[in-house]
CSV table of C-alpha atoms and ligand atoms in Angstrom, one decimal:
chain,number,residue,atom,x,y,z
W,1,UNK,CA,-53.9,20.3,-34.2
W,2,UNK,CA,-56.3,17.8,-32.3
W,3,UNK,CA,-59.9,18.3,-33.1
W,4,UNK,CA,-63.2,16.9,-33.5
W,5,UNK,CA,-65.6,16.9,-36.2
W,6,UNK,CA,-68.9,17.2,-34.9
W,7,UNK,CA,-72.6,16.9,-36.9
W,8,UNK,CA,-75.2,14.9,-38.1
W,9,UNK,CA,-74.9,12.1,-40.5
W,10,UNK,CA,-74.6,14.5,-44.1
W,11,UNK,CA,-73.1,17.0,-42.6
W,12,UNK,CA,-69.7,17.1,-44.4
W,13,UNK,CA,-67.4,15.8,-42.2
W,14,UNK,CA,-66.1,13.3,-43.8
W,15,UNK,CA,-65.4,15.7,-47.2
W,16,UNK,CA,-64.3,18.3,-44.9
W,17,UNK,CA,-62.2,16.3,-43.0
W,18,UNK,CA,-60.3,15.2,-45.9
W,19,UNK,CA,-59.8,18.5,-46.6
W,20,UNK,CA,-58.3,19.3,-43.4
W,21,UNK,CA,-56.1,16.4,-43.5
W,22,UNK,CA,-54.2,17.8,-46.9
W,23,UNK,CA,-54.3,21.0,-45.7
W,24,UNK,CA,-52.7,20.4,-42.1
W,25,UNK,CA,-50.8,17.6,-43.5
W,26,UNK,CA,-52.4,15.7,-40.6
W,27,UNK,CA,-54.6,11.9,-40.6
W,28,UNK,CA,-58.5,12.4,-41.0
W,29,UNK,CA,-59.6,9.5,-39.2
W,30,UNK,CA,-63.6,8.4,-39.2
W,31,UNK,CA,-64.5,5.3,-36.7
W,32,UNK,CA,-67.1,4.7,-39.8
W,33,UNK,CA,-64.1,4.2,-42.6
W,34,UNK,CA,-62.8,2.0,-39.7
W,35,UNK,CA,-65.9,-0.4,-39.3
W,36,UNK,CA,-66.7,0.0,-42.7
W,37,UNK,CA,-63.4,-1.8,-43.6
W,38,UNK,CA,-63.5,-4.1,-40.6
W,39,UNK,CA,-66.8,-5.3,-42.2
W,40,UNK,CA,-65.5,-5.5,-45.7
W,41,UNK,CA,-63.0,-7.9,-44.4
W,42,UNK,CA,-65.6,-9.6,-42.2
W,43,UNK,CA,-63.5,-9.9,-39.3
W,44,UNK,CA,-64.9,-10.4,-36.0
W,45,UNK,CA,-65.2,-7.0,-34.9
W,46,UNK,CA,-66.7,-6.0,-38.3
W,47,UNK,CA,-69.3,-9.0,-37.8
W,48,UNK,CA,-70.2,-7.9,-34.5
W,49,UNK,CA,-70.3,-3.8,-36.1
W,50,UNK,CA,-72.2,-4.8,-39.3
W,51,UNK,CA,-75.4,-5.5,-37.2
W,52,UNK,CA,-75.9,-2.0,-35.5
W,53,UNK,CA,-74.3,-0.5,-38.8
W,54,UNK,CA,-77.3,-1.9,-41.1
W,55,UNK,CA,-79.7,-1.1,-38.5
W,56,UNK,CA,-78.5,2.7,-37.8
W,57,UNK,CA,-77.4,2.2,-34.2
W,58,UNK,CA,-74.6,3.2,-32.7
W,59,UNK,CA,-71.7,0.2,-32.4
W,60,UNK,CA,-70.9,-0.4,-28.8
W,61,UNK,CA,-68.3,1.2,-27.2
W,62,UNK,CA,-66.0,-0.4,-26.6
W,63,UNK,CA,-65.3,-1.5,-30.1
W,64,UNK,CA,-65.2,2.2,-31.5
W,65,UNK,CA,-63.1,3.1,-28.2
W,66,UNK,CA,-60.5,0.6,-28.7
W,67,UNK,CA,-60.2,1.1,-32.5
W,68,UNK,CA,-59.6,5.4,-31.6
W,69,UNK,CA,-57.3,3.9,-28.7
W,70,UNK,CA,-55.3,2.0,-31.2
W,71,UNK,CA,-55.4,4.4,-34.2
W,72,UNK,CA,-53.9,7.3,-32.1
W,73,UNK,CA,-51.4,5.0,-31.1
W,74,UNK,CA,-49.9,5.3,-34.8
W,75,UNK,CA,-46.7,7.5,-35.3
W,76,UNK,CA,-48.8,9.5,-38.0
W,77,UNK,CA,-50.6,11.1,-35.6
W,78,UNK,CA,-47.6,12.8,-33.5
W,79,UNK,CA,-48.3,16.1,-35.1
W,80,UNK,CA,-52.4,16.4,-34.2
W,81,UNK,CA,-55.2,14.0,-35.9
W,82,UNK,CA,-58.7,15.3,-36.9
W,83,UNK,CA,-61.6,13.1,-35.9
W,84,UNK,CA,-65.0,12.4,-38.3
W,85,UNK,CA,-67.4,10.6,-36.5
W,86,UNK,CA,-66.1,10.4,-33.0
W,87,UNK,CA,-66.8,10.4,-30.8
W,88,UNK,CA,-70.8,10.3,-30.9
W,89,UNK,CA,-72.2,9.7,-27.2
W,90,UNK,CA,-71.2,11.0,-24.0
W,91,UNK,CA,-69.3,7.6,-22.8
W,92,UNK,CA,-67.4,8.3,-25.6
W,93,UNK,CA,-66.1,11.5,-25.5
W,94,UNK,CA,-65.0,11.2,-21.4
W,95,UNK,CA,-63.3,8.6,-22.9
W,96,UNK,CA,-61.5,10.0,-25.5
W,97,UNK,CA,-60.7,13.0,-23.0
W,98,UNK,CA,-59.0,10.4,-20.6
W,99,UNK,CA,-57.0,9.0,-23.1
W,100,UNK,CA,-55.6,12.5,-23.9
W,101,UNK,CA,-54.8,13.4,-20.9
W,102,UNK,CA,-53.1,10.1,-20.3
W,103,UNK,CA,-50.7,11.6,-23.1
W,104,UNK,CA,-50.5,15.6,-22.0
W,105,UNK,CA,-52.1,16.3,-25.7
W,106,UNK,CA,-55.6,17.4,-24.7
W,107,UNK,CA,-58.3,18.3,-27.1
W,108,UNK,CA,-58.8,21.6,-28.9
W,109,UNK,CA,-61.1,22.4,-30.5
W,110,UNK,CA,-64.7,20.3,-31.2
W,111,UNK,CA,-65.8,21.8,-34.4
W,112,UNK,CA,-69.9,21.5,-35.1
W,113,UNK,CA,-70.7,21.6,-39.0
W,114,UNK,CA,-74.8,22.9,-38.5
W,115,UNK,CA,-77.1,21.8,-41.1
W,116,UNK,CA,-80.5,21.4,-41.0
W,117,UNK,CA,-82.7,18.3,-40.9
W,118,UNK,CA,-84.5,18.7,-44.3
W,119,UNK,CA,-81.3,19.5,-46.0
W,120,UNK,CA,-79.4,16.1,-44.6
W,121,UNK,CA,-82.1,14.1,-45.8
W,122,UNK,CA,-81.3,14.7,-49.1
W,123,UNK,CA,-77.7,14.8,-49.1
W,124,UNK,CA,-77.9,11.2,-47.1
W,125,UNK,CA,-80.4,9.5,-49.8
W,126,UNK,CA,-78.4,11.0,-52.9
W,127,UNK,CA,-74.3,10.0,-51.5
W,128,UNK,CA,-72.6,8.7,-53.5
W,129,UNK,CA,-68.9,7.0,-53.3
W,130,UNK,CA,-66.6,5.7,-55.4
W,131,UNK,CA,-65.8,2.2,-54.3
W,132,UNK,CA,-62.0,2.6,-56.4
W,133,UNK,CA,-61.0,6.3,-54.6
W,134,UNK,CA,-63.6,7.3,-52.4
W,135,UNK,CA,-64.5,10.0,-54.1
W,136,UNK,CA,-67.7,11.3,-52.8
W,137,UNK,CA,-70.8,12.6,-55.2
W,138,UNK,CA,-74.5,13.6,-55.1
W,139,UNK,CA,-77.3,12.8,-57.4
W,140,UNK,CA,-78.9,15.7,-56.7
W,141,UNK,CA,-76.3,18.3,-55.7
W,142,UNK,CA,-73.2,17.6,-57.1
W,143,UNK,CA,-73.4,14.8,-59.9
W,144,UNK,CA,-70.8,13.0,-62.0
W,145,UNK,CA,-70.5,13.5,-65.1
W,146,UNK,CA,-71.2,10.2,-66.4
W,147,UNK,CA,-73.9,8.5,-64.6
W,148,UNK,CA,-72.5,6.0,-62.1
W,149,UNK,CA,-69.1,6.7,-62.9
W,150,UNK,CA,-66.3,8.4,-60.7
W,151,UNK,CA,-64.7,11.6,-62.3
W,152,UNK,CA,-61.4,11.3,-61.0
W,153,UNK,CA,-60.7,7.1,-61.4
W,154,UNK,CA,-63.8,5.9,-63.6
W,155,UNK,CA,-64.6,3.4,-60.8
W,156,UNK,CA,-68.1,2.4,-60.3
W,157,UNK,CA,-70.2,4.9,-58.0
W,158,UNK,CA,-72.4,2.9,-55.0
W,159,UNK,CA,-74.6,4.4,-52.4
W,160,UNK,CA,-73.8,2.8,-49.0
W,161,UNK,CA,-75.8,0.4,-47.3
W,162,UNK,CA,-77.2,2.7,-44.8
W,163,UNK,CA,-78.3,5.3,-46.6
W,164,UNK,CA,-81.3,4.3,-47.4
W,165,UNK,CA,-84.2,6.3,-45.9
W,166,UNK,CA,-85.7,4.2,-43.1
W,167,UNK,CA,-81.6,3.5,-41.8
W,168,UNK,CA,-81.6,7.5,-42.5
W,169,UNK,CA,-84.1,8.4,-40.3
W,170,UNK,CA,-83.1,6.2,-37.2
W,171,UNK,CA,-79.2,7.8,-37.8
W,172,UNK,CA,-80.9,11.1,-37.1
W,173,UNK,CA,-82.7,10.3,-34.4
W,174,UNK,CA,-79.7,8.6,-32.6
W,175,UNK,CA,-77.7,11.6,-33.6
W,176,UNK,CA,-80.5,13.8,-32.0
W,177,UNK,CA,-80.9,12.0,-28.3
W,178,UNK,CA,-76.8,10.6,-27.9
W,179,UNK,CA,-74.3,13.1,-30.2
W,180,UNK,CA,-76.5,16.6,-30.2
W,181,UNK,CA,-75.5,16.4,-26.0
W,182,UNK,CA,-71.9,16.9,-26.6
W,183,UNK,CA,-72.5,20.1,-28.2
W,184,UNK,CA,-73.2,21.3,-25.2
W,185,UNK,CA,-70.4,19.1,-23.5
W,186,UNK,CA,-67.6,20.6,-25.4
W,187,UNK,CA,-69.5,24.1,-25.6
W,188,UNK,CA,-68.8,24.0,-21.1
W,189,UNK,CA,-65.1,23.4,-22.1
W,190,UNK,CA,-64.6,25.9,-24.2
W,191,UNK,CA,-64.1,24.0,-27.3
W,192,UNK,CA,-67.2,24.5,-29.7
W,193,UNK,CA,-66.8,26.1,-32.8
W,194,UNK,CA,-69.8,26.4,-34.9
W,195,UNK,CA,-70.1,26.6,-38.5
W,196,UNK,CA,-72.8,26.4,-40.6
W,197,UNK,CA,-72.5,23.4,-43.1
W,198,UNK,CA,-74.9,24.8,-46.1
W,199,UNK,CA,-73.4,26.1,-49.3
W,200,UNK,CA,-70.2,25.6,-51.7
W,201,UNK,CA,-68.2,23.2,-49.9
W,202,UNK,CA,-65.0,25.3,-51.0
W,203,UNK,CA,-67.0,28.4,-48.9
W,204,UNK,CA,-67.4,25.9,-45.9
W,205,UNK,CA,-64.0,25.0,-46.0
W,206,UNK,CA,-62.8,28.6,-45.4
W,207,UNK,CA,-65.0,29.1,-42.7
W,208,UNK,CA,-63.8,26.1,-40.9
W,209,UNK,CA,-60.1,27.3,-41.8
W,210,UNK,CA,-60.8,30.6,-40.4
W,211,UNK,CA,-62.7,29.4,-37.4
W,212,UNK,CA,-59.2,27.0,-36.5
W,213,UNK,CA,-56.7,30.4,-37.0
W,214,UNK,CA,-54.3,30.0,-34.3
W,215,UNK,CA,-55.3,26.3,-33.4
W,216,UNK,CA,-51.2,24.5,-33.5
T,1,AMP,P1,-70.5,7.2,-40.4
T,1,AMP,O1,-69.7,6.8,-41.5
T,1,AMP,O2,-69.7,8.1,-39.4
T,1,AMP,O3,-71.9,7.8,-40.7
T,1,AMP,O4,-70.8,5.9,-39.5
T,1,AMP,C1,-71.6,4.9,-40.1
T,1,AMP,C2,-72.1,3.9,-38.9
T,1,AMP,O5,-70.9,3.4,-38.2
T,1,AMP,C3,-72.9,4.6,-37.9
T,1,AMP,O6,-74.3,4.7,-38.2
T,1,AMP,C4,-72.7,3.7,-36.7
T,1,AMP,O7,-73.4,2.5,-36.8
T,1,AMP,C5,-71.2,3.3,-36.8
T,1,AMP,N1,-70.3,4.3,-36.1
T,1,AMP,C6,-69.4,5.2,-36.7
T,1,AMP,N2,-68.8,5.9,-35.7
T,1,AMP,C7,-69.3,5.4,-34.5
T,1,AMP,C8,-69.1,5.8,-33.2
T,1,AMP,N3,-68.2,6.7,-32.8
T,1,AMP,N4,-69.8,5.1,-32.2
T,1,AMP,C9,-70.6,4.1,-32.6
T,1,AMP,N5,-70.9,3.8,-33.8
T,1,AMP,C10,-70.3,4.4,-34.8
């Protein structure tokens, strides 16, 4: 299975993902758990992605291109890969299009998780993550038990650096002018799936499930 996760920032794609990835038995991989950790380790591409990071642009190309390029490469990806966060311009996705059919394993399906704007606004200012598991909460929707406490490890719960609103506000507006376009992109190829991303996550989940039925 070789698909992309498409939506705003809030979305779900990254908790959906990682559902996909257990079920399929297949790699979840998200170009912003990539920089993220390319920062964290402050090498030299994650210096050069930390400044459009904090400031809610997009990172240029042809960093996030050549860290796809070389993720795909891995043998864990043989039996299909499901992709969070890329590609998110146009540039992006011819690219990622070449490089599949470089290999003979094109694209399948581009799967859009639709949520409105209000709604992401407050999923994006309440996120939560565990910074032991990854784990992800929400103040407001789906809280841990203990305040600031991961359910699953105990680690300590942080918000991420961009979430905070003004950072929020320019990520939606760079999602509206350069990733909303590929909707329509994948929609000519016949790829586009639609589901909408409101609601249990569990009852989103099934949707997407049934929405990839007969997708190998
Ligand atoms: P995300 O975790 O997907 O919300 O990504 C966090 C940040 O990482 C984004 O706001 C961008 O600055 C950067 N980023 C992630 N994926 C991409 C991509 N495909 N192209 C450019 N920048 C990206």
């Amino acid at each position: 299975m070789r698909i992309v996760l498409l939506g705003a920032p809030g979305s779900g794609k990254g908790t959906q993902g990682k559902k996909l990835a257990e079920k399929y038995g297949i790699p979840s991989i998200s170009t912003g758990d990539l920089l993220r950790a390319a920062v964290a380790a402050e090498t030299p591409l994650g210096k050069r992605a930390k400044v459009a990071m904090d400031a809610g642009q997009l990172v240029s190309d042809d960093i996030v291109v050549g860290l796809i390029r070389e993720r795909l490469n891995e043998p864990d990806t043989a039996r299909g890969f499901i992709l969070d966060g890329f590609p998110r311009n146009m540039a992006q996705a011819e690219a990622l299009d070449a490089m599949l059919d470089e290999i003979g394993r094109p694209l399948q399906v581009a799967l859009h998780i639709d949520v409105d704007f209000e709604v992401l606004m407050k999923r994006l200012t309440g996120r939560r993550t565990c910074e032991s598991c990854g784990q992800m909460y929400n103040i407001h929707t789906s809280p841990p038990r203990v305040e600031g406490r991961c359910d699953s490890c105990g680690g300590r719960l942080v918000q991420r650096a961009d979430d905070n609103e003004e950072t929020i506000g320019k990520r939606l507006k760079v999602y509206e002018s350069q990733t909303m376009p590929l909707i329509a992109y994948y929609r000519r190829q016949g790829k586009l799936q639609t589901v909408k991303g409101v609601g249990d996550i569990d009852d989103i989940f099934l949707k997407i499930v049934t929405a990839l039925e007969g997708v190998e």
